[in-house]
Amino acid sequence: MLWMIYRFIDRCIDYLDYYYLQGLRRTKKMNELARNIEMDFVLNGNYLLSELRNFEIFTHDKVFFEGIKNLVRGKVDNTVISIFDYRYSFIIYRYGYSGDFHTSSETRHKIKKDHTIVYFLSELLDLPKFSLHRKGLGDKIANFFTKRDIQFESNLDFSKYYSLRGENEDSIKRVFNKELLSFEKSIVNKGIRIEGSGNKLIYYQKKPVKLKDMSSFINSGFQFFEVITMHQLHFDKITI
């Protein structure tokens, strides 16, 4: 019973810290962005979580805390656009022995992951479920054994440097035409990840996007959406 009380208090501290103590300047700037582009701003956007569970980044085991913050949201043409910060944390336990090897010990570590995400909900999208990012060493080793990455014989450079995965390979290859593959090589750097499913698309970075880089990050997300849908959003370039 006592551990449940400690866990509840710990979560409350995380909530207050994330929403009300950290990043006040960032919150102010995101609020200004919402006003400038005539969209709504909400500090706590957790109501979106249930809408996003189909994406890999929002599917976690044993999450201790998760939250959507600094949500900028509005509709452009037939597309609902959301820009926000997302954090989730989880606990790992490490076990060891004291110097005499007779007494075991347990160390508790809290791991936090922060991302900045652009999310599109649009009737212009009809996507197979996929995920895309630039390959790291771990991806290359894993793919050597599993062969899960989708390969393009017509674009071996793309297949060499980018990890594209999904169950319906033929449908995914139809979406990723020559123009899209060429465009992605110019924007998908080591930190960018993209996931799509049905009428939803998310474009995000592994780490929080710095304010000085926010404009280019959001605009590149918009560009990707326009290329994959072949539809130009009636929207000016964002500046923050």
PDB file of C-alpha atoms in Angstrom:
ATOM      1  CA  MET A   1       0.000   0.000   0.000  1.00  0.00           C
ATOM      2  CA  LEU A   2       2.821   2.392   0.904  1.00  0.00           C
ATOM      3  CA  TRP A   3       4.510   1.991  -2.493  1.00  0.00           C
ATOM      4  CA  MET A   4       1.243   3.010  -4.193  1.00  0.00           C
ATOM      5  CA  ILE A   5       1.209   6.273  -2.216  1.00  0.00           C
ATOM      6  CA  TYR A   6       4.836   6.965  -3.136  1.00  0.00           C
ATOM      7  CA  ARG A   7       4.072   6.242  -6.786  1.00  0.00           C
ATOM      8  CA  PHE A   8       1.065   8.601  -6.759  1.00  0.00           C
ATOM      9  CA  ILE A   9       3.100  11.405  -5.163  1.00  0.00           C
ATOM     10  CA  ASP A  10       5.911  10.842  -7.661  1.00  0.00           C
ATOM     11  CA  ARG A  11       3.491  11.147 -10.573  1.00  0.00           C
ATOM     12  CA  CYS A  12       1.993  14.333  -9.140  1.00  0.00           C
ATOM     13  CA  ILE A  13       5.477  15.837  -8.877  1.00  0.00           C
ATOM     14  CA  ASP A  14       6.196  14.871 -12.501  1.00  0.00           C
ATOM     15  CA  TYR A  15       2.908  16.459 -13.616  1.00  0.00           C
ATOM     16  CA  LEU A  16       3.528  19.751 -11.818  1.00  0.00           C
ATOM     17  CA  ASP A  17       7.133  19.861 -12.958  1.00  0.00           C
ATOM     18  CA  TYR A  18       6.312  19.193 -16.611  1.00  0.00           C
ATOM     19  CA  TYR A  19       3.304  21.465 -17.027  1.00  0.00           C
ATOM     20  CA  TYR A  20       3.970  24.341 -14.645  1.00  0.00           C
ATOM     21  CA  LEU A  21       7.688  24.595 -13.813  1.00  0.00           C
ATOM     22  CA  GLN A  22       9.694  23.593 -16.877  1.00  0.00           C
ATOM     23  CA  GLY A  23       9.983  25.544 -20.107  1.00  0.00           C
ATOM     24  CA  LEU A  24       7.900  28.613 -19.273  1.00  0.00           C
ATOM     25  CA  ARG A  25       9.562  30.616 -22.064  1.00  0.00           C
ATOM     26  CA  ARG A  26       8.816  27.810 -24.528  1.00  0.00           C
ATOM     27  CA  THR A  27       5.171  27.749 -23.470  1.00  0.00           C
ATOM     28  CA  LYS A  28       4.935  31.502 -23.990  1.00  0.00           C
ATOM     29  CA  LYS A  29       6.458  31.245 -27.480  1.00  0.00           C
ATOM     30  CA  MET A  30       4.161  28.390 -28.501  1.00  0.00           C
ATOM     31  CA  ASN A  31       1.177  30.407 -27.276  1.00  0.00           C
ATOM     32  CA  GLU A  32       2.360  33.337 -29.409  1.00  0.00           C
ATOM     33  CA  LEU A  33       2.724  31.006 -32.392  1.00  0.00           C
ATOM     34  CA  ALA A  34      -0.882  29.857 -31.983  1.00  0.00           C
ATOM     35  CA  ARG A  35      -2.123  33.448 -31.952  1.00  0.00           C
ATOM     36  CA  ASN A  36      -0.012  34.422 -34.972  1.00  0.00           C
ATOM     37  CA  ILE A  37      -1.360  31.598 -37.135  1.00  0.00           C
ATOM     38  CA  GLU A  38      -4.887  31.848 -35.699  1.00  0.00           C
ATOM     39  CA  MET A  39      -4.955  28.453 -34.039  1.00  0.00           C
ATOM     40  CA  ASP A  40      -5.967  27.342 -30.556  1.00  0.00           C
ATOM     41  CA  PHE A  41      -3.463  26.854 -27.744  1.00  0.00           C
ATOM     42  CA  VAL A  42      -3.857  24.431 -24.837  1.00  0.00           C
ATOM     43  CA  LEU A  43      -1.199  23.849 -22.182  1.00  0.00           C
ATOM     44  CA  ASN A  44      -2.340  20.299 -21.418  1.00  0.00           C
ATOM     45  CA  GLY A  45      -3.342  18.364 -24.534  1.00  0.00           C
ATOM     46  CA  ASN A  46      -3.624  14.890 -23.040  1.00  0.00           C
ATOM     47  CA  TYR A  47      -7.078  14.415 -24.561  1.00  0.00           C
ATOM     48  CA  LEU A  48      -5.245  13.685 -27.836  1.00  0.00           C
ATOM     49  CA  LEU A  49      -3.472  10.601 -26.474  1.00  0.00           C
ATOM     50  CA  SER A  50      -6.319   8.168 -27.195  1.00  0.00           C
ATOM     51  CA  GLU A  51      -6.403   9.416 -30.807  1.00  0.00           C
ATOM     52  CA  LEU A  52      -2.715   8.631 -31.287  1.00  0.00           C
ATOM     53  CA  ARG A  53      -2.408   5.127 -29.825  1.00  0.00           C
ATOM     54  CA  ASN A  54      -2.040   3.532 -33.248  1.00  0.00           C
ATOM     55  CA  PHE A  55       1.417   5.072 -33.614  1.00  0.00           C
ATOM     56  CA  GLU A  56       4.528   3.308 -32.361  1.00  0.00           C
ATOM     57  CA  ILE A  57       5.772   6.290 -30.365  1.00  0.00           C
ATOM     58  CA  PHE A  58       2.536   6.347 -28.338  1.00  0.00           C
ATOM     59  CA  THR A  59       2.572   2.615 -27.585  1.00  0.00           C
ATOM     60  CA  HIS A  60       4.647   1.833 -24.517  1.00  0.00           C
ATOM     61  CA  ASP A  61       4.778  -0.861 -21.885  1.00  0.00           C
ATOM     62  CA  LYS A  62       4.851   0.163 -18.231  1.00  0.00           C
ATOM     63  CA  VAL A  63       4.800   3.927 -18.784  1.00  0.00           C
ATOM     64  CA  PHE A  64       5.186   5.807 -15.524  1.00  0.00           C
ATOM     65  CA  PHE A  65       4.129   9.211 -16.856  1.00  0.00           C
ATOM     66  CA  GLU A  66       3.172  10.684 -20.221  1.00  0.00           C
ATOM     67  CA  GLY A  67       1.845  14.028 -21.297  1.00  0.00           C
ATOM     68  CA  ILE A  68       1.166  16.331 -24.240  1.00  0.00           C
ATOM     69  CA  LYS A  69       2.129  19.950 -23.631  1.00  0.00           C
ATOM     70  CA  ASN A  70       2.041  23.264 -25.532  1.00  0.00           C
ATOM     71  CA  LEU A  71      -0.597  22.043 -27.982  1.00  0.00           C
ATOM     72  CA  VAL A  72      -1.171  24.324 -30.980  1.00  0.00           C
ATOM     73  CA  ARG A  73      -4.164  23.058 -32.974  1.00  0.00           C
ATOM     74  CA  GLY A  74      -6.299  24.274 -35.855  1.00  0.00           C
ATOM     75  CA  LYS A  75      -7.809  23.408 -39.224  1.00  0.00           C
ATOM     76  CA  VAL A  76      -6.353  24.304 -42.621  1.00  0.00           C
ATOM     77  CA  ASP A  77      -8.340  23.282 -45.709  1.00  0.00           C
ATOM     78  CA  ASN A  78      -9.576  19.756 -44.879  1.00  0.00           C
ATOM     79  CA  THR A  79      -6.752  19.025 -42.466  1.00  0.00           C
ATOM     80  CA  VAL A  80      -6.534  19.324 -38.679  1.00  0.00           C
ATOM     81  CA  ILE A  81      -2.971  20.235 -37.723  1.00  0.00           C
ATOM     82  CA  SER A  82      -1.539  19.786 -34.228  1.00  0.00           C
ATOM     83  CA  ILE A  83       1.912  20.867 -33.043  1.00  0.00           C
ATOM     84  CA  PHE A  84       2.999  19.854 -29.546  1.00  0.00           C
ATOM     85  CA  ASP A  85       5.628  18.599 -27.128  1.00  0.00           C
ATOM     86  CA  TYR A  86       5.319  15.041 -25.844  1.00  0.00           C
ATOM     87  CA  ARG A  87       7.004  13.376 -22.895  1.00  0.00           C
ATOM     88  CA  TYR A  88       6.850   9.878 -21.526  1.00  0.00           C
ATOM     89  CA  SER A  89       8.869   8.334 -18.731  1.00  0.00           C
ATOM     90  CA  PHE A  90       9.387   4.845 -17.434  1.00  0.00           C
ATOM     91  CA  ILE A  91      11.162   3.165 -14.545  1.00  0.00           C
ATOM     92  CA  ILE A  92      13.963   0.655 -14.880  1.00  0.00           C
ATOM     93  CA  TYR A  93      15.396  -1.345 -11.999  1.00  0.00           C
ATOM     94  CA  ARG A  94      18.971  -2.520 -11.827  1.00  0.00           C
ATOM     95  CA  TYR A  95      19.950  -5.284  -9.473  1.00  0.00           C
ATOM     96  CA  GLY A  96      23.362  -6.008  -8.067  1.00  0.00           C
ATOM     97  CA  TYR A  97      25.246  -7.323  -5.056  1.00  0.00           C
ATOM     98  CA  SER A  98      27.185  -5.618  -2.346  1.00  0.00           C
ATOM     99  CA  GLY A  99      30.917  -6.122  -1.960  1.00  0.00           C
ATOM    100  CA  ASP A 100      30.567  -9.359  -0.021  1.00  0.00           C
ATOM    101  CA  PHE A 101      28.216 -10.828  -2.669  1.00  0.00           C
ATOM    102  CA  HIS A 102      25.762 -11.908   0.044  1.00  0.00           C
ATOM    103  CA  THR A 103      23.448  -8.894   0.023  1.00  0.00           C
ATOM    104  CA  SER A 104      21.524  -7.883  -3.095  1.00  0.00           C
ATOM    105  CA  SER A 105      20.662  -4.273  -3.895  1.00  0.00           C
ATOM    106  CA  GLU A 106      18.168  -2.571  -6.187  1.00  0.00           C
ATOM    107  CA  THR A 107      18.649   0.761  -7.962  1.00  0.00           C
ATOM    108  CA  ARG A 108      15.690   2.629  -9.425  1.00  0.00           C
ATOM    109  CA  HIS A 109      16.173   4.837 -12.493  1.00  0.00           C
ATOM    110  CA  LYS A 110      13.585   7.060 -14.145  1.00  0.00           C
ATOM    111  CA  ILE A 111      14.107   7.514 -17.899  1.00  0.00           C
ATOM    112  CA  LYS A 112      12.476  10.509 -19.632  1.00  0.00           C
ATOM    113  CA  LYS A 113      11.918  10.841 -23.380  1.00  0.00           C
ATOM    114  CA  ASP A 114      10.916  14.182 -24.935  1.00  0.00           C
ATOM    115  CA  HIS A 115       9.778  14.833 -28.510  1.00  0.00           C
ATOM    116  CA  THR A 116       8.305  17.632 -30.605  1.00  0.00           C
ATOM    117  CA  ILE A 117       5.564  16.431 -32.957  1.00  0.00           C
ATOM    118  CA  VAL A 118       3.559  17.742 -35.913  1.00  0.00           C
ATOM    119  CA  TYR A 119       0.371  15.700 -36.346  1.00  0.00           C
ATOM    120  CA  PHE A 120      -1.927  15.754 -39.392  1.00  0.00           C
ATOM    121  CA  LEU A 121      -5.477  14.385 -39.375  1.00  0.00           C
ATOM    122  CA  SER A 122      -6.800  14.677 -42.916  1.00  0.00           C
ATOM    123  CA  GLU A 123      -9.294  13.239 -45.381  1.00  0.00           C
ATOM    124  CA  LEU A 124      -6.541  13.723 -47.966  1.00  0.00           C
ATOM    125  CA  LEU A 125      -4.587  10.877 -46.334  1.00  0.00           C
ATOM    126  CA  ASP A 126      -5.216   7.188 -46.951  1.00  0.00           C
ATOM    127  CA  LEU A 127      -2.013   5.551 -45.795  1.00  0.00           C
ATOM    128  CA  PRO A 128      -0.872   2.022 -45.006  1.00  0.00           C
ATOM    129  CA  LYS A 129       0.702   1.782 -41.570  1.00  0.00           C
ATOM    130  CA  PHE A 130       4.410   2.625 -41.828  1.00  0.00           C
ATOM    131  CA  SER A 131       7.343   4.129 -39.946  1.00  0.00           C
ATOM    132  CA  LEU A 132      10.372   5.878 -41.424  1.00  0.00           C
ATOM    133  CA  HIS A 133      13.659   7.171 -40.027  1.00  0.00           C
ATOM    134  CA  ARG A 134      17.315   7.406 -40.921  1.00  0.00           C
ATOM    135  CA  LYS A 135      19.195   4.244 -39.978  1.00  0.00           C
ATOM    136  CA  GLY A 136      21.486   4.132 -36.995  1.00  0.00           C
ATOM    137  CA  LEU A 137      23.959   1.408 -36.155  1.00  0.00           C
ATOM    138  CA  GLY A 138      21.330  -0.470 -34.141  1.00  0.00           C
ATOM    139  CA  ASP A 139      18.912  -0.464 -37.094  1.00  0.00           C
ATOM    140  CA  LYS A 140      21.578  -1.826 -39.432  1.00  0.00           C
ATOM    141  CA  ILE A 141      22.455  -4.654 -37.051  1.00  0.00           C
ATOM    142  CA  ALA A 142      18.791  -5.515 -36.424  1.00  0.00           C
ATOM    143  CA  ASN A 143      17.930  -5.493 -40.121  1.00  0.00           C
ATOM    144  CA  PHE A 144      20.856  -7.809 -40.860  1.00  0.00           C
ATOM    145  CA  PHE A 145      19.055 -10.479 -38.830  1.00  0.00           C
ATOM    146  CA  THR A 146      15.368  -9.616 -39.340  1.00  0.00           C
ATOM    147  CA  LYS A 147      15.285  -8.146 -42.881  1.00  0.00           C
ATOM    148  CA  ARG A 148      12.309  -6.002 -41.867  1.00  0.00           C
ATOM    149  CA  ASP A 149      13.277  -2.877 -43.828  1.00  0.00           C
ATOM    150  CA  ILE A 150      11.491  -2.345 -47.141  1.00  0.00           C
ATOM    151  CA  GLN A 151      13.960  -2.277 -50.030  1.00  0.00           C
ATOM    152  CA  PHE A 152      13.719  -0.218 -53.230  1.00  0.00           C
ATOM    153  CA  GLU A 153      15.705  -1.771 -56.079  1.00  0.00           C
ATOM    154  CA  SER A 154      15.266   1.451 -58.048  1.00  0.00           C
ATOM    155  CA  ASN A 155      16.735   3.565 -55.228  1.00  0.00           C
ATOM    156  CA  LEU A 156      19.453   1.636 -53.419  1.00  0.00           C
ATOM    157  CA  ASP A 157      20.811   4.759 -51.704  1.00  0.00           C
ATOM    158  CA  PHE A 158      17.485   5.279 -49.953  1.00  0.00           C
ATOM    159  CA  SER A 159      17.344   1.643 -48.850  1.00  0.00           C
ATOM    160  CA  LYS A 160      20.918   1.865 -47.592  1.00  0.00           C
ATOM    161  CA  TYR A 161      20.430   4.895 -45.360  1.00  0.00           C
ATOM    162  CA  TYR A 162      16.741   4.846 -44.358  1.00  0.00           C
ATOM    163  CA  SER A 163      14.650   2.388 -42.408  1.00  0.00           C
ATOM    164  CA  LEU A 164      11.123   2.116 -43.842  1.00  0.00           C
ATOM    165  CA  ARG A 165       8.919  -0.507 -42.216  1.00  0.00           C
ATOM    166  CA  GLY A 166       5.336  -1.677 -42.364  1.00  0.00           C
ATOM    167  CA  GLU A 167       3.265  -4.812 -42.861  1.00  0.00           C
ATOM    168  CA  ASN A 168       1.759  -4.050 -46.280  1.00  0.00           C
ATOM    169  CA  GLU A 169       4.918  -3.659 -48.362  1.00  0.00           C
ATOM    170  CA  ASP A 170       3.192  -3.315 -51.748  1.00  0.00           C
ATOM    171  CA  SER A 171       0.888  -0.533 -50.525  1.00  0.00           C
ATOM    172  CA  ILE A 172       3.787   1.300 -48.885  1.00  0.00           C
ATOM    173  CA  LYS A 173       5.838   1.136 -52.083  1.00  0.00           C
ATOM    174  CA  ARG A 174       2.942   2.662 -54.010  1.00  0.00           C
ATOM    175  CA  VAL A 175       2.892   5.603 -51.576  1.00  0.00           C
ATOM    176  CA  PHE A 176       6.665   6.109 -51.663  1.00  0.00           C
ATOM    177  CA  ASN A 177       7.063   7.019 -55.302  1.00  0.00           C
ATOM    178  CA  LYS A 178      10.215   8.406 -56.905  1.00  0.00           C
ATOM    179  CA  GLU A 179       9.362  12.027 -56.056  1.00  0.00           C
ATOM    180  CA  LEU A 180       8.653  11.253 -52.402  1.00  0.00           C
ATOM    181  CA  LEU A 181      11.822   9.192 -51.975  1.00  0.00           C
ATOM    182  CA  SER A 182      13.878  12.022 -53.431  1.00  0.00           C
ATOM    183  CA  PHE A 183      12.197  14.591 -51.191  1.00  0.00           C
ATOM    184  CA  GLU A 184      12.661  12.527 -48.048  1.00  0.00           C
ATOM    185  CA  LYS A 185      16.409  12.238 -48.559  1.00  0.00           C
ATOM    186  CA  SER A 186      16.607  16.021 -48.303  1.00  0.00           C
ATOM    187  CA  ILE A 187      14.666  16.348 -45.014  1.00  0.00           C
ATOM    188  CA  VAL A 188      14.901  13.122 -43.036  1.00  0.00           C
ATOM    189  CA  ASN A 189      18.045  13.639 -40.990  1.00  0.00           C
ATOM    190  CA  LYS A 190      19.150  11.486 -38.105  1.00  0.00           C
ATOM    191  CA  GLY A 191      16.666  13.010 -35.689  1.00  0.00           C
ATOM    192  CA  ILE A 192      13.479  13.004 -37.788  1.00  0.00           C
ATOM    193  CA  ARG A 193      10.949  10.178 -37.688  1.00  0.00           C
ATOM    194  CA  ILE A 194       7.706   9.829 -39.635  1.00  0.00           C
ATOM    195  CA  GLU A 195       4.768   7.498 -39.045  1.00  0.00           C
ATOM    196  CA  GLY A 196       1.554   7.133 -41.008  1.00  0.00           C
ATOM    197  CA  SER A 197      -1.664   5.155 -40.657  1.00  0.00           C
ATOM    198  CA  GLY A 198      -5.004   5.691 -42.394  1.00  0.00           C
ATOM    199  CA  ASN A 199      -5.938   9.370 -42.283  1.00  0.00           C
ATOM    200  CA  LYS A 200      -3.196  10.238 -39.769  1.00  0.00           C
ATOM    201  CA  LEU A 201       0.442  11.263 -40.148  1.00  0.00           C
ATOM    202  CA  ILE A 202       2.995  12.327 -37.535  1.00  0.00           C
ATOM    203  CA  TYR A 203       6.325  14.022 -38.162  1.00  0.00           C
ATOM    204  CA  TYR A 204       8.582  14.275 -35.138  1.00  0.00           C
ATOM    205  CA  GLN A 205      12.063  14.579 -33.740  1.00  0.00           C
ATOM    206  CA  LYS A 206      13.709  12.298 -31.211  1.00  0.00           C
ATOM    207  CA  LYS A 207      14.552  15.289 -29.031  1.00  0.00           C
ATOM    208  CA  PRO A 208      12.653  18.514 -28.287  1.00  0.00           C
ATOM    209  CA  VAL A 209      13.083  20.965 -31.149  1.00  0.00           C
ATOM    210  CA  LYS A 210      14.859  24.125 -30.000  1.00  0.00           C
ATOM    211  CA  LEU A 211      12.876  27.339 -30.386  1.00  0.00           C
ATOM    212  CA  LYS A 212      15.389  28.718 -32.889  1.00  0.00           C
ATOM    213  CA  ASP A 213      14.821  25.628 -35.073  1.00  0.00           C
ATOM    214  CA  MET A 214      11.049  25.381 -34.588  1.00  0.00           C
ATOM    215  CA  SER A 215      10.037  27.283 -37.742  1.00  0.00           C
ATOM    216  CA  SER A 216      12.126  25.158 -40.110  1.00  0.00           C
ATOM    217  CA  PHE A 217      11.014  21.953 -38.351  1.00  0.00           C
ATOM    218  CA  ILE A 218       7.301  22.760 -38.661  1.00  0.00           C
ATOM    219  CA  ASN A 219       7.618  23.992 -42.238  1.00  0.00           C
ATOM    220  CA  SER A 220       9.496  20.844 -43.300  1.00  0.00           C
ATOM    221  CA  GLY A 221       6.685  18.784 -41.757  1.00  0.00           C
ATOM    222  CA  PHE A 222       4.172  20.779 -43.795  1.00  0.00           C
ATOM    223  CA  GLN A 223       6.282  20.209 -46.917  1.00  0.00           C
ATOM    224  CA  PHE A 224       6.296  16.460 -46.351  1.00  0.00           C
ATOM    225  CA  PHE A 225       2.512  16.451 -45.953  1.00  0.00           C
ATOM    226  CA  GLU A 226       2.109  18.384 -49.198  1.00  0.00           C
ATOM    227  CA  VAL A 227       4.333  15.970 -51.126  1.00  0.00           C
ATOM    228  CA  ILE A 228       2.685  12.814 -49.783  1.00  0.00           C
ATOM    229  CA  THR A 229      -0.834  14.157 -50.460  1.00  0.00           C
ATOM    230  CA  MET A 230       0.041  16.120 -53.623  1.00  0.00           C
ATOM    231  CA  HIS A 231      -1.958  18.982 -52.129  1.00  0.00           C
ATOM    232  CA  GLN A 232      -0.651  22.439 -51.277  1.00  0.00           C
ATOM    233  CA  LEU A 233      -1.855  23.783 -47.944  1.00  0.00           C
ATOM    234  CA  HIS A 234      -3.222  27.315 -48.124  1.00  0.00           C
ATOM    235  CA  PHE A 235      -0.940  28.453 -45.376  1.00  0.00           C
ATOM    236  CA  ASP A 236       1.918  30.922 -45.057  1.00  0.00           C
ATOM    237  CA  LYS A 237       5.327  29.777 -43.835  1.00  0.00           C
ATOM    238  CA  ILE A 238       5.528  29.696 -40.061  1.00  0.00           C
ATOM    239  CA  THR A 239       7.923  31.951 -38.179  1.00  0.00           C
ATOM    240  CA  ILE A 240       8.504  31.827 -34.437  1.00  0.00           C
TER     241      ILE A 240
END
